[in-house]
Amino acid sequence: DQQVKQNSPSLSVQEGRISILNCDYTNSMFDYFLWYKKYPAEGPTFLISISSIKDKNEDGRFTVFLNKSAKHLSLHIVPSQPGDSAVYFCAASGGDNDMRFGAGTRLTVKP
Amino acid sequence: KAGVTQTPRYLIKTRGQQVTLSCSPISGHRSVSWYQQTPGQGLQFLFEYFSETQRNKGNFPGRFSGRQFSNSRSEMNVSTLELGDSALYLCASSLGPSTGELFFGEGSRLTVL
């Protein structure tokens, strides 16, 4: 069962523009959400997180928004840079649940 | 401090064989989780260990098993390998079970011929 869904397998944006990556979840027990970034031949690395008591968390060019009622979160990257090109995974955990990941979105930032 | 270390990084097996993958977590981390990554499927949760006990198990057949040792190091084993088991197997460690950020190793890429 896919409790965390990333419906866009890929996204392409121009350098300097905004990248918006989306994620939906189904398990209402999830209360902690994370975004990971993965380059080829490397393990995923933590990017940013948000707990369910917040609706926004910002870290430099990266902002995560959480809409609990819609069970939806998004990652905004502004401005996008070519080095941001990677696969981005959305993840969620909570209750006694292990951390669940989405299928990933491959972001390509064109110079 | 050293990150999560996985061995071997690459391996090739044939159908029917078995394989054991190893993971050394970050020092002080007591929780280890295993994930399988295949194209289009993202990271599929295999199992999580904490204090040598399996806490959670994903939806994988019994051919997939694991264990954790007293020093928090973990191994996973896949028996009777199938072609569909070809994937990148990622290990992640964290301070405690199902809490906070996971720190991933670089993975073990298994190819089954």
JSON list of C-alpha atoms in Angstrom, two decimals:
[
{"chain": "A", "resi": 1, "resn": "ASP", "atom": "CA", "xyz": [0.00, 0.00, 0.00]},
{"chain": "A", "resi": 2, "resn": "GLN", "atom": "CA", "xyz": [1.39, 3.31, -1.09]},
{"chain": "A", "resi": 3, "resn": "GLN", "atom": "CA", "xyz": [0.78, 5.55, 1.90]},
{"chain": "A", "resi": 4, "resn": "VAL", "atom": "CA", "xyz": [2.98, 8.31, 0.51]},
{"chain": "A", "resi": 5, "resn": "LYS", "atom": "CA", "xyz": [2.50, 9.31, -3.10]},
{"chain": "A", "resi": 6, "resn": "GLN", "atom": "CA", "xyz": [4.47, 11.50, -5.42]},
{"chain": "A", "resi": 7, "resn": "ASN", "atom": "CA", "xyz": [2.41, 11.60, -8.58]},
{"chain": "A", "resi": 8, "resn": "SER", "atom": "CA", "xyz": [4.92, 13.45, -10.74]},
{"chain": "A", "resi": 9, "resn": "PRO", "atom": "CA", "xyz": [7.84, 11.21, -11.69]},
{"chain": "A", "resi": 10, "resn": "SER", "atom": "CA", "xyz": [9.73, 14.10, -13.21]},
{"chain": "A", "resi": 11, "resn": "LEU", "atom": "CA", "xyz": [9.86, 17.89, -13.29]},
{"chain": "A", "resi": 12, "resn": "SER", "atom": "CA", "xyz": [11.93, 20.22, -15.42]},
{"chain": "A", "resi": 13, "resn": "VAL", "atom": "CA", "xyz": [12.45, 23.90, -14.62]},
{"chain": "A", "resi": 14, "resn": "GLN", "atom": "CA", "xyz": [14.66, 26.73, -15.80]},
{"chain": "A", "resi": 15, "resn": "GLU", "atom": "CA", "xyz": [17.52, 27.93, -13.62]},
{"chain": "A", "resi": 16, "resn": "GLY", "atom": "CA", "xyz": [16.39, 30.78, -11.39]},
{"chain": "A", "resi": 17, "resn": "ARG", "atom": "CA", "xyz": [12.72, 29.80, -11.46]},
{"chain": "A", "resi": 18, "resn": "ILE", "atom": "CA", "xyz": [10.73, 28.10, -8.72]},
{"chain": "A", "resi": 19, "resn": "SER", "atom": "CA", "xyz": [10.55, 24.31, -8.43]},
{"chain": "A", "resi": 20, "resn": "ILE", "atom": "CA", "xyz": [7.48, 22.88, -6.72]},
{"chain": "A", "resi": 21, "resn": "LEU", "atom": "CA", "xyz": [7.45, 19.23, -5.79]},
{"chain": "A", "resi": 22, "resn": "ASN", "atom": "CA", "xyz": [4.26, 17.69, -4.44]},
{"chain": "A", "resi": 23, "resn": "CYS", "atom": "CA", "xyz": [3.46, 14.82, -2.12]},
{"chain": "A", "resi": 24, "resn": "ASP", "atom": "CA", "xyz": [0.25, 13.30, -0.77]},
{"chain": "A", "resi": 25, "resn": "TYR", "atom": "CA", "xyz": [-0.23, 10.89, 2.10]},
{"chain": "A", "resi": 26, "resn": "THR", "atom": "CA", "xyz": [-3.09, 8.74, 3.30]},
{"chain": "A", "resi": 27, "resn": "ASN", "atom": "CA", "xyz": [-2.21, 7.72, 6.87]},
{"chain": "A", "resi": 28, "resn": "SER", "atom": "CA", "xyz": [-3.62, 10.24, 9.36]},
{"chain": "A", "resi": 29, "resn": "MET", "atom": "CA", "xyz": [-1.19, 8.94, 12.01]},
{"chain": "A", "resi": 30, "resn": "PHE", "atom": "CA", "xyz": [1.74, 10.51, 10.19]},
{"chain": "A", "resi": 31, "resn": "ASP", "atom": "CA", "xyz": [2.91, 13.56, 12.09]},
{"chain": "A", "resi": 32, "resn": "TYR", "atom": "CA", "xyz": [6.42, 14.16, 10.80]},
{"chain": "A", "resi": 33, "resn": "PHE", "atom": "CA", "xyz": [7.33, 14.75, 7.20]},
{"chain": "A", "resi": 34, "resn": "LEU", "atom": "CA", "xyz": [10.67, 14.97, 5.48]},
{"chain": "A", "resi": 35, "resn": "TRP", "atom": "CA", "xyz": [12.19, 15.57, 2.10]},
{"chain": "A", "resi": 36, "resn": "TYR", "atom": "CA", "xyz": [15.29, 13.72, 0.97]},
{"chain": "A", "resi": 37, "resn": "LYS", "atom": "CA", "xyz": [17.48, 14.40, -2.03]},
{"chain": "A", "resi": 38, "resn": "LYS", "atom": "CA", "xyz": [19.30, 11.67, -3.90]},
{"chain": "A", "resi": 39, "resn": "TYR", "atom": "CA", "xyz": [22.09, 11.90, -6.44]},
{"chain": "A", "resi": 40, "resn": "PRO", "atom": "CA", "xyz": [23.02, 8.88, -8.57]},
{"chain": "A", "resi": 41, "resn": "ALA", "atom": "CA", "xyz": [25.25, 6.32, -6.84]},
{"chain": "A", "resi": 42, "resn": "GLU", "atom": "CA", "xyz": [24.68, 7.99, -3.46]},
{"chain": "A", "resi": 43, "resn": "GLY", "atom": "CA", "xyz": [22.28, 7.35, -0.61]},
{"chain": "A", "resi": 44, "resn": "PRO", "atom": "CA", "xyz": [19.46, 9.83, 0.03]},
{"chain": "A", "resi": 45, "resn": "THR", "atom": "CA", "xyz": [20.40, 12.82, 2.17]},
{"chain": "A", "resi": 46, "resn": "PHE", "atom": "CA", "xyz": [18.07, 14.73, 4.43]},
{"chain": "A", "resi": 47, "resn": "LEU", "atom": "CA", "xyz": [16.96, 18.10, 3.10]},
{"chain": "A", "resi": 48, "resn": "ILE", "atom": "CA", "xyz": [14.21, 19.55, 5.25]},
{"chain": "A", "resi": 49, "resn": "SER", "atom": "CA", "xyz": [11.43, 18.43, 7.56]},
{"chain": "A", "resi": 50, "resn": "ILE", "atom": "CA", "xyz": [8.20, 19.64, 9.10]},
{"chain": "A", "resi": 51, "resn": "SER", "atom": "CA", "xyz": [6.14, 18.45, 12.02]},
{"chain": "A", "resi": 52, "resn": "SER", "atom": "CA", "xyz": [2.37, 18.39, 11.93]},
{"chain": "A", "resi": 53, "resn": "ILE", "atom": "CA", "xyz": [2.10, 21.26, 14.41]},
{"chain": "A", "resi": 54, "resn": "LYS", "atom": "CA", "xyz": [3.44, 23.59, 11.72]},
{"chain": "A", "resi": 55, "resn": "ASP", "atom": "CA", "xyz": [2.26, 24.45, 8.24]},
{"chain": "A", "resi": 56, "resn": "LYS", "atom": "CA", "xyz": [5.51, 25.90, 6.93]},
{"chain": "A", "resi": 57, "resn": "ASN", "atom": "CA", "xyz": [9.21, 25.42, 7.46]},
{"chain": "A", "resi": 58, "resn": "GLU", "atom": "CA", "xyz": [11.89, 27.36, 5.66]},
{"chain": "A", "resi": 59, "resn": "ASP", "atom": "CA", "xyz": [15.61, 26.71, 5.26]},
{"chain": "A", "resi": 60, "resn": "GLY", "atom": "CA", "xyz": [17.38, 28.99, 2.84]},
{"chain": "A", "resi": 61, "resn": "ARG", "atom": "CA", "xyz": [16.11, 28.35, -0.66]},
{"chain": "A", "resi": 62, "resn": "PHE", "atom": "CA", "xyz": [13.97, 25.43, 0.50]},
{"chain": "A", "resi": 63, "resn": "THR", "atom": "CA", "xyz": [10.50, 25.73, 1.99]},
{"chain": "A", "resi": 64, "resn": "VAL", "atom": "CA", "xyz": [8.14, 22.92, 2.88]},
{"chain": "A", "resi": 65, "resn": "PHE", "atom": "CA", "xyz": [4.41, 23.53, 3.20]},
{"chain": "A", "resi": 66, "resn": "LEU", "atom": "CA", "xyz": [2.02, 21.18, 4.96]},
{"chain": "A", "resi": 67, "resn": "ASN", "atom": "CA", "xyz": [-1.75, 21.09, 4.48]},
{"chain": "A", "resi": 68, "resn": "LYS", "atom": "CA", "xyz": [-3.00, 18.58, 7.03]},
{"chain": "A", "resi": 69, "resn": "SER", "atom": "CA", "xyz": [-6.63, 18.74, 6.03]},
{"chain": "A", "resi": 70, "resn": "ALA", "atom": "CA", "xyz": [-5.71, 17.85, 2.45]},
{"chain": "A", "resi": 71, "resn": "LYS", "atom": "CA", "xyz": [-2.96, 15.44, 3.55]},
{"chain": "A", "resi": 72, "resn": "HIS", "atom": "CA", "xyz": [-0.66, 17.22, 1.18]},
{"chain": "A", "resi": 73, "resn": "LEU", "atom": "CA", "xyz": [2.80, 18.69, 1.39]},
{"chain": "A", "resi": 74, "resn": "SER", "atom": "CA", "xyz": [4.99, 20.46, -1.07]},
{"chain": "A", "resi": 75, "resn": "LEU", "atom": "CA", "xyz": [8.62, 21.48, -1.38]},
{"chain": "A", "resi": 76, "resn": "HIS", "atom": "CA", "xyz": [9.45, 24.82, -2.95]},
{"chain": "A", "resi": 77, "resn": "ILE", "atom": "CA", "xyz": [12.95, 25.58, -4.19]},
{"chain": "A", "resi": 78, "resn": "VAL", "atom": "CA", "xyz": [13.59, 29.24, -5.00]},
{"chain": "A", "resi": 79, "resn": "PRO", "atom": "CA", "xyz": [15.63, 30.05, -6.99]},
{"chain": "A", "resi": 80, "resn": "SER", "atom": "CA", "xyz": [16.36, 26.68, -8.59]},
{"chain": "A", "resi": 81, "resn": "GLN", "atom": "CA", "xyz": [19.96, 25.93, -9.46]},
{"chain": "A", "resi": 82, "resn": "PRO", "atom": "CA", "xyz": [21.46, 23.27, -11.77]},
{"chain": "A", "resi": 83, "resn": "GLY", "atom": "CA", "xyz": [23.01, 21.60, -8.71]},
{"chain": "A", "resi": 84, "resn": "ASP", "atom": "CA", "xyz": [19.51, 20.95, -7.42]},
{"chain": "A", "resi": 85, "resn": "SER", "atom": "CA", "xyz": [19.00, 18.40, -10.18]},
{"chain": "A", "resi": 86, "resn": "ALA", "atom": "CA", "xyz": [18.40, 15.13, -8.34]},
{"chain": "A", "resi": 87, "resn": "VAL", "atom": "CA", "xyz": [15.64, 12.77, -7.29]},
{"chain": "A", "resi": 88, "resn": "TYR", "atom": "CA", "xyz": [13.56, 14.11, -4.39]},
{"chain": "A", "resi": 89, "resn": "PHE", "atom": "CA", "xyz": [11.78, 11.74, -2.05]},
{"chain": "A", "resi": 90, "resn": "CYS", "atom": "CA", "xyz": [8.98, 12.71, 0.26]},
{"chain": "A", "resi": 91, "resn": "ALA", "atom": "CA", "xyz": [8.81, 10.72, 3.53]},
{"chain": "A", "resi": 92, "resn": "ALA", "atom": "CA", "xyz": [6.42, 10.49, 6.46]},
{"chain": "A", "resi": 93, "resn": "SER", "atom": "CA", "xyz": [6.42, 8.88, 9.88]},
{"chain": "A", "resi": 94, "resn": "GLY", "atom": "CA", "xyz": [4.32, 8.92, 13.03]},
{"chain": "A", "resi": 95, "resn": "GLY", "atom": "CA", "xyz": [2.69, 6.85, 15.70]},
{"chain": "A", "resi": 96, "resn": "ASP", "atom": "CA", "xyz": [4.36, 3.50, 15.66]},
{"chain": "A", "resi": 97, "resn": "ASN", "atom": "CA", "xyz": [4.84, 3.65, 11.92]},
{"chain": "A", "resi": 98, "resn": "ASP", "atom": "CA", "xyz": [8.15, 3.21, 10.25]},
{"chain": "A", "resi": 99, "resn": "MET", "atom": "CA", "xyz": [9.19, 5.94, 7.82]},
{"chain": "A", "resi": 100, "resn": "ARG", "atom": "CA", "xyz": [7.44, 5.60, 4.47]},
{"chain": "A", "resi": 101, "resn": "PHE", "atom": "CA", "xyz": [8.72, 7.08, 1.24]},
{"chain": "A", "resi": 102, "resn": "GLY", "atom": "CA", "xyz": [7.14, 8.17, -1.98]},
{"chain": "A", "resi": 103, "resn": "ALA", "atom": "CA", "xyz": [8.32, 6.98, -5.38]},
{"chain": "A", "resi": 104, "resn": "GLY", "atom": "CA", "xyz": [10.40, 10.11, -5.93]},
{"chain": "A", "resi": 105, "resn": "THR", "atom": "CA", "xyz": [10.37, 13.00, -8.38]},
{"chain": "A", "resi": 106, "resn": "ARG", "atom": "CA", "xyz": [13.32, 13.56, -10.67]},
{"chain": "A", "resi": 107, "resn": "LEU", "atom": "CA", "xyz": [14.02, 17.29, -10.83]},
{"chain": "A", "resi": 108, "resn": "THR", "atom": "CA", "xyz": [16.04, 18.69, -13.73]},
{"chain": "A", "resi": 109, "resn": "VAL", "atom": "CA", "xyz": [17.12, 22.31, -13.55]},
{"chain": "A", "resi": 110, "resn": "LYS", "atom": "CA", "xyz": [18.22, 23.60, -16.93]},
{"chain": "A", "resi": 111, "resn": "PRO", "atom": "CA", "xyz": [20.90, 26.33, -17.16]},
{"chain": "B", "resi": 1, "resn": "LYS", "atom": "CA", "xyz": [32.06, 11.03, 12.59]},
{"chain": "B", "resi": 2, "resn": "ALA", "atom": "CA", "xyz": [31.81, 8.17, 10.12]},
{"chain": "B", "resi": 3, "resn": "GLY", "atom": "CA", "xyz": [28.56, 7.78, 8.22]},
{"chain": "B", "resi": 4, "resn": "VAL", "atom": "CA", "xyz": [26.53, 4.69, 7.56]},
{"chain": "B", "resi": 5, "resn": "THR", "atom": "CA", "xyz": [28.65, 2.04, 5.90]},
{"chain": "B", "resi": 6, "resn": "GLN", "atom": "CA", "xyz": [27.22, -0.65, 3.68]},
{"chain": "B", "resi": 7, "resn": "THR", "atom": "CA", "xyz": [29.06, -3.64, 2.24]},
{"chain": "B", "resi": 8, "resn": "PRO", "atom": "CA", "xyz": [29.39, -4.84, -0.38]},
{"chain": "B", "resi": 9, "resn": "ARG", "atom": "CA", "xyz": [28.65, -1.90, -2.66]},
{"chain": "B", "resi": 10, "resn": "TYR", "atom": "CA", "xyz": [28.05, -4.04, -5.71]},
{"chain": "B", "resi": 11, "resn": "LEU", "atom": "CA", "xyz": [27.37, -7.71, -6.19]},
{"chain": "B", "resi": 12, "resn": "ILE", "atom": "CA", "xyz": [26.11, -10.07, -8.84]},
{"chain": "B", "resi": 13, "resn": "LYS", "atom": "CA", "xyz": [24.29, -13.28, -8.04]},
{"chain": "B", "resi": 14, "resn": "THR", "atom": "CA", "xyz": [22.32, -15.86, -9.97]},
{"chain": "B", "resi": 15, "resn": "ARG", "atom": "CA", "xyz": [18.78, -16.98, -9.43]},
{"chain": "B", "resi": 16, "resn": "GLY", "atom": "CA", "xyz": [18.35, -19.35, -6.52]},
{"chain": "B", "resi": 17, "resn": "GLN", "atom": "CA", "xyz": [21.41, -18.14, -4.65]},
{"chain": "B", "resi": 18, "resn": "GLN", "atom": "CA", "xyz": [21.28, -16.25, -1.38]},
{"chain": "B", "resi": 19, "resn": "VAL", "atom": "CA", "xyz": [22.92, -13.00, -0.38]},
{"chain": "B", "resi": 20, "resn": "THR", "atom": "CA", "xyz": [23.85, -11.25, 2.85]},
{"chain": "B", "resi": 21, "resn": "LEU", "atom": "CA", "xyz": [24.27, -7.50, 3.03]},
{"chain": "B", "resi": 22, "resn": "SER", "atom": "CA", "xyz": [25.86, -5.67, 5.92]},
{"chain": "B", "resi": 23, "resn": "CYS", "atom": "CA", "xyz": [25.26, -2.27, 7.46]},
{"chain": "B", "resi": 24, "resn": "SER", "atom": "CA", "xyz": [27.24, -0.41, 10.12]},
{"chain": "B", "resi": 25, "resn": "PRO", "atom": "CA", "xyz": [25.26, 2.52, 11.52]},
{"chain": "B", "resi": 26, "resn": "ILE", "atom": "CA", "xyz": [26.58, 5.85, 12.69]},
{"chain": "B", "resi": 27, "resn": "SER", "atom": "CA", "xyz": [28.21, 5.52, 16.08]},
{"chain": "B", "resi": 28, "resn": "GLY", "atom": "CA", "xyz": [25.59, 5.97, 18.80]},
{"chain": "B", "resi": 29, "resn": "HIS", "atom": "CA", "xyz": [22.68, 5.20, 16.51]},
{"chain": "B", "resi": 30, "resn": "ARG", "atom": "CA", "xyz": [20.70, 2.23, 17.71]},
{"chain": "B", "resi": 31, "resn": "SER", "atom": "CA", "xyz": [18.03, 1.97, 15.06]},
{"chain": "B", "resi": 32, "resn": "VAL", "atom": "CA", "xyz": [18.65, 0.52, 11.61]},
{"chain": "B", "resi": 33, "resn": "SER", "atom": "CA", "xyz": [16.15, 0.40, 8.76]},
{"chain": "B", "resi": 34, "resn": "TRP", "atom": "CA", "xyz": [16.44, -1.29, 5.39]},
{"chain": "B", "resi": 35, "resn": "TYR", "atom": "CA", "xyz": [14.85, -0.13, 2.14]},
{"chain": "B", "resi": 36, "resn": "GLN", "atom": "CA", "xyz": [14.73, -1.50, -1.38]},
{"chain": "B", "resi": 37, "resn": "GLN", "atom": "CA", "xyz": [14.91, 0.96, -4.23]},
{"chain": "B", "resi": 38, "resn": "THR", "atom": "CA", "xyz": [13.80, -0.01, -7.71]},
{"chain": "B", "resi": 39, "resn": "PRO", "atom": "CA", "xyz": [13.06, 2.30, -10.66]},
{"chain": "B", "resi": 40, "resn": "GLY", "atom": "CA", "xyz": [9.57, 3.76, -10.37]},
{"chain": "B", "resi": 41, "resn": "GLN", "atom": "CA", "xyz": [8.92, 2.24, -6.95]},
{"chain": "B", "resi": 42, "resn": "GLY", "atom": "CA", "xyz": [10.83, 4.62, -4.77]},
{"chain": "B", "resi": 43, "resn": "LEU", "atom": "CA", "xyz": [12.05, 3.36, -1.44]},
{"chain": "B", "resi": 44, "resn": "GLN", "atom": "CA", "xyz": [10.14, 0.32, -0.25]},
{"chain": "B", "resi": 45, "resn": "PHE", "atom": "CA", "xyz": [10.44, -0.35, 3.47]},
{"chain": "B", "resi": 46, "resn": "LEU", "atom": "CA", "xyz": [11.84, -3.76, 4.34]},
{"chain": "B", "resi": 47, "resn": "PHE", "atom": "CA", "xyz": [12.31, -3.76, 8.12]},
{"chain": "B", "resi": 48, "resn": "GLU", "atom": "CA", "xyz": [13.48, -1.77, 11.10]},
{"chain": "B", "resi": 49, "resn": "TYR", "atom": "CA", "xyz": [15.60, -2.97, 14.00]},
{"chain": "B", "resi": 50, "resn": "PHE", "atom": "CA", "xyz": [16.15, -1.41, 17.38]},
{"chain": "B", "resi": 51, "resn": "SER", "atom": "CA", "xyz": [18.10, -2.98, 20.22]},
{"chain": "B", "resi": 52, "resn": "GLU", "atom": "CA", "xyz": [18.40, -6.24, 18.31]},
{"chain": "B", "resi": 53, "resn": "THR", "atom": "CA", "xyz": [14.62, -6.51, 17.90]},
{"chain": "B", "resi": 54, "resn": "GLN", "atom": "CA", "xyz": [12.64, -6.19, 14.70]},
{"chain": "B", "resi": 55, "resn": "ARG", "atom": "CA", "xyz": [10.11, -3.41, 15.28]},
{"chain": "B", "resi": 56, "resn": "ASN", "atom": "CA", "xyz": [8.41, -3.21, 11.93]},
{"chain": "B", "resi": 57, "resn": "LYS", "atom": "CA", "xyz": [8.38, -5.23, 8.74]},
{"chain": "B", "resi": 58, "resn": "GLY", "atom": "CA", "xyz": [7.33, -4.19, 5.29]},
{"chain": "B", "resi": 59, "resn": "ASN", "atom": "CA", "xyz": [5.33, -6.15, 2.79]},
{"chain": "B", "resi": 60, "resn": "PHE", "atom": "CA", "xyz": [8.04, -8.45, 1.52]},
{"chain": "B", "resi": 61, "resn": "PRO", "atom": "CA", "xyz": [8.10, -12.27, 1.35]},
{"chain": "B", "resi": 62, "resn": "GLY", "atom": "CA", "xyz": [9.77, -14.37, 4.01]},
{"chain": "B", "resi": 63, "resn": "ARG", "atom": "CA", "xyz": [12.81, -14.79, 1.75]},
{"chain": "B", "resi": 64, "resn": "PHE", "atom": "CA", "xyz": [13.85, -11.38, 3.06]},
{"chain": "B", "resi": 65, "resn": "SER", "atom": "CA", "xyz": [15.15, -11.45, 6.60]},
{"chain": "B", "resi": 66, "resn": "GLY", "atom": "CA", "xyz": [17.41, -9.44, 8.82]},
{"chain": "B", "resi": 67, "resn": "ARG", "atom": "CA", "xyz": [18.99, -9.16, 12.19]},
{"chain": "B", "resi": 68, "resn": "GLN", "atom": "CA", "xyz": [20.76, -6.67, 14.38]},
{"chain": "B", "resi": 69, "resn": "PHE", "atom": "CA", "xyz": [23.72, -7.32, 16.61]},
{"chain": "B", "resi": 70, "resn": "SER", "atom": "CA", "xyz": [24.51, -5.94, 20.05]},
{"chain": "B", "resi": 71, "resn": "ASN", "atom": "CA", "xyz": [26.83, -3.33, 18.52]},
{"chain": "B", "resi": 72, "resn": "SER", "atom": "CA", "xyz": [23.86, -2.11, 16.38]},
{"chain": "B", "resi": 73, "resn": "ARG", "atom": "CA", "xyz": [25.36, -3.43, 13.17]},
{"chain": "B", "resi": 74, "resn": "SER", "atom": "CA", "xyz": [22.76, -5.08, 10.99]},
{"chain": "B", "resi": 75, "resn": "GLU", "atom": "CA", "xyz": [22.60, -7.64, 8.23]},
{"chain": "B", "resi": 76, "resn": "MET", "atom": "CA", "xyz": [19.88, -8.50, 5.79]},
{"chain": "B", "resi": 77, "resn": "ASN", "atom": "CA", "xyz": [19.60, -11.76, 3.93]},
{"chain": "B", "resi": 78, "resn": "VAL", "atom": "CA", "xyz": [17.72, -12.67, 0.81]},
{"chain": "B", "resi": 79, "resn": "SER", "atom": "CA", "xyz": [17.37, -16.36, 0.05]},
{"chain": "B", "resi": 80, "resn": "THR", "atom": "CA", "xyz": [16.37, -18.08, -3.19]},
{"chain": "B", "resi": 81, "resn": "LEU", "atom": "CA", "xyz": [17.08, -14.97, -5.23]},
{"chain": "B", "resi": 82, "resn": "GLU", "atom": "CA", "xyz": [14.74, -14.00, -8.04]},
{"chain": "B", "resi": 83, "resn": "LEU", "atom": "CA", "xyz": [15.39, -11.69, -11.00]},
{"chain": "B", "resi": 84, "resn": "GLY", "atom": "CA", "xyz": [13.01, -9.15, -9.45]},
{"chain": "B", "resi": 85, "resn": "ASP", "atom": "CA", "xyz": [15.23, -8.84, -6.40]},
{"chain": "B", "resi": 86, "resn": "SER", "atom": "CA", "xyz": [17.70, -6.82, -8.46]},
{"chain": "B", "resi": 87, "resn": "ALA", "atom": "CA", "xyz": [17.70, -3.43, -6.77]},
{"chain": "B", "resi": 88, "resn": "LEU", "atom": "CA", "xyz": [19.61, -0.97, -4.67]},
{"chain": "B", "resi": 89, "resn": "TYR", "atom": "CA", "xyz": [19.34, -1.94, -1.01]},
{"chain": "B", "resi": 90, "resn": "LEU", "atom": "CA", "xyz": [19.70, 1.01, 1.32]},
{"chain": "B", "resi": 91, "resn": "CYS", "atom": "CA", "xyz": [20.38, 0.96, 5.01]},
{"chain": "B", "resi": 92, "resn": "ALA", "atom": "CA", "xyz": [19.59, 3.91, 7.23]},
{"chain": "B", "resi": 93, "resn": "SER", "atom": "CA", "xyz": [20.34, 4.58, 10.86]},
{"chain": "B", "resi": 94, "resn": "SER", "atom": "CA", "xyz": [18.81, 6.88, 13.44]},
{"chain": "B", "resi": 95, "resn": "LEU", "atom": "CA", "xyz": [19.18, 7.56, 17.12]},
{"chain": "B", "resi": 96, "resn": "GLY", "atom": "CA", "xyz": [15.94, 5.85, 18.02]},
{"chain": "B", "resi": 97, "resn": "PRO", "atom": "CA", "xyz": [13.13, 3.89, 16.44]},
{"chain": "B", "resi": 98, "resn": "SER", "atom": "CA", "xyz": [10.85, 5.66, 13.97]},
{"chain": "B", "resi": 99, "resn": "THR", "atom": "CA", "xyz": [12.08, 9.02, 15.13]},
{"chain": "B", "resi": 100, "resn": "GLY", "atom": "CA", "xyz": [13.44, 11.98, 13.28]},
{"chain": "B", "resi": 101, "resn": "GLU", "atom": "CA", "xyz": [15.88, 11.96, 10.49]},
{"chain": "B", "resi": 102, "resn": "LEU", "atom": "CA", "xyz": [17.30, 8.85, 8.86]},
{"chain": "B", "resi": 103, "resn": "PHE", "atom": "CA", "xyz": [20.89, 8.81, 7.73]},
{"chain": "B", "resi": 104, "resn": "PHE", "atom": "CA", "xyz": [21.44, 6.62, 4.70]},
{"chain": "B", "resi": 105, "resn": "GLY", "atom": "CA", "xyz": [24.39, 4.65, 3.48]},
{"chain": "B", "resi": 106, "resn": "GLU", "atom": "CA", "xyz": [25.35, 4.59, -0.19]},
{"chain": "B", "resi": 107, "resn": "GLY", "atom": "CA", "xyz": [23.59, 1.28, -0.71]},
{"chain": "B", "resi": 108, "resn": "SER", "atom": "CA", "xyz": [24.39, -2.17, -1.99]},
{"chain": "B", "resi": 109, "resn": "ARG", "atom": "CA", "xyz": [23.48, -2.69, -5.61]},
{"chain": "B", "resi": 110, "resn": "LEU", "atom": "CA", "xyz": [22.40, -6.27, -6.21]},
{"chain": "B", "resi": 111, "resn": "THR", "atom": "CA", "xyz": [22.07, -7.70, -9.69]},
{"chain": "B", "resi": 112, "resn": "VAL", "atom": "CA", "xyz": [20.44, -11.10, -10.07]},
{"chain": "B", "resi": 113, "resn": "LEU", "atom": "CA", "xyz": [21.12, -12.90, -13.35]}
]
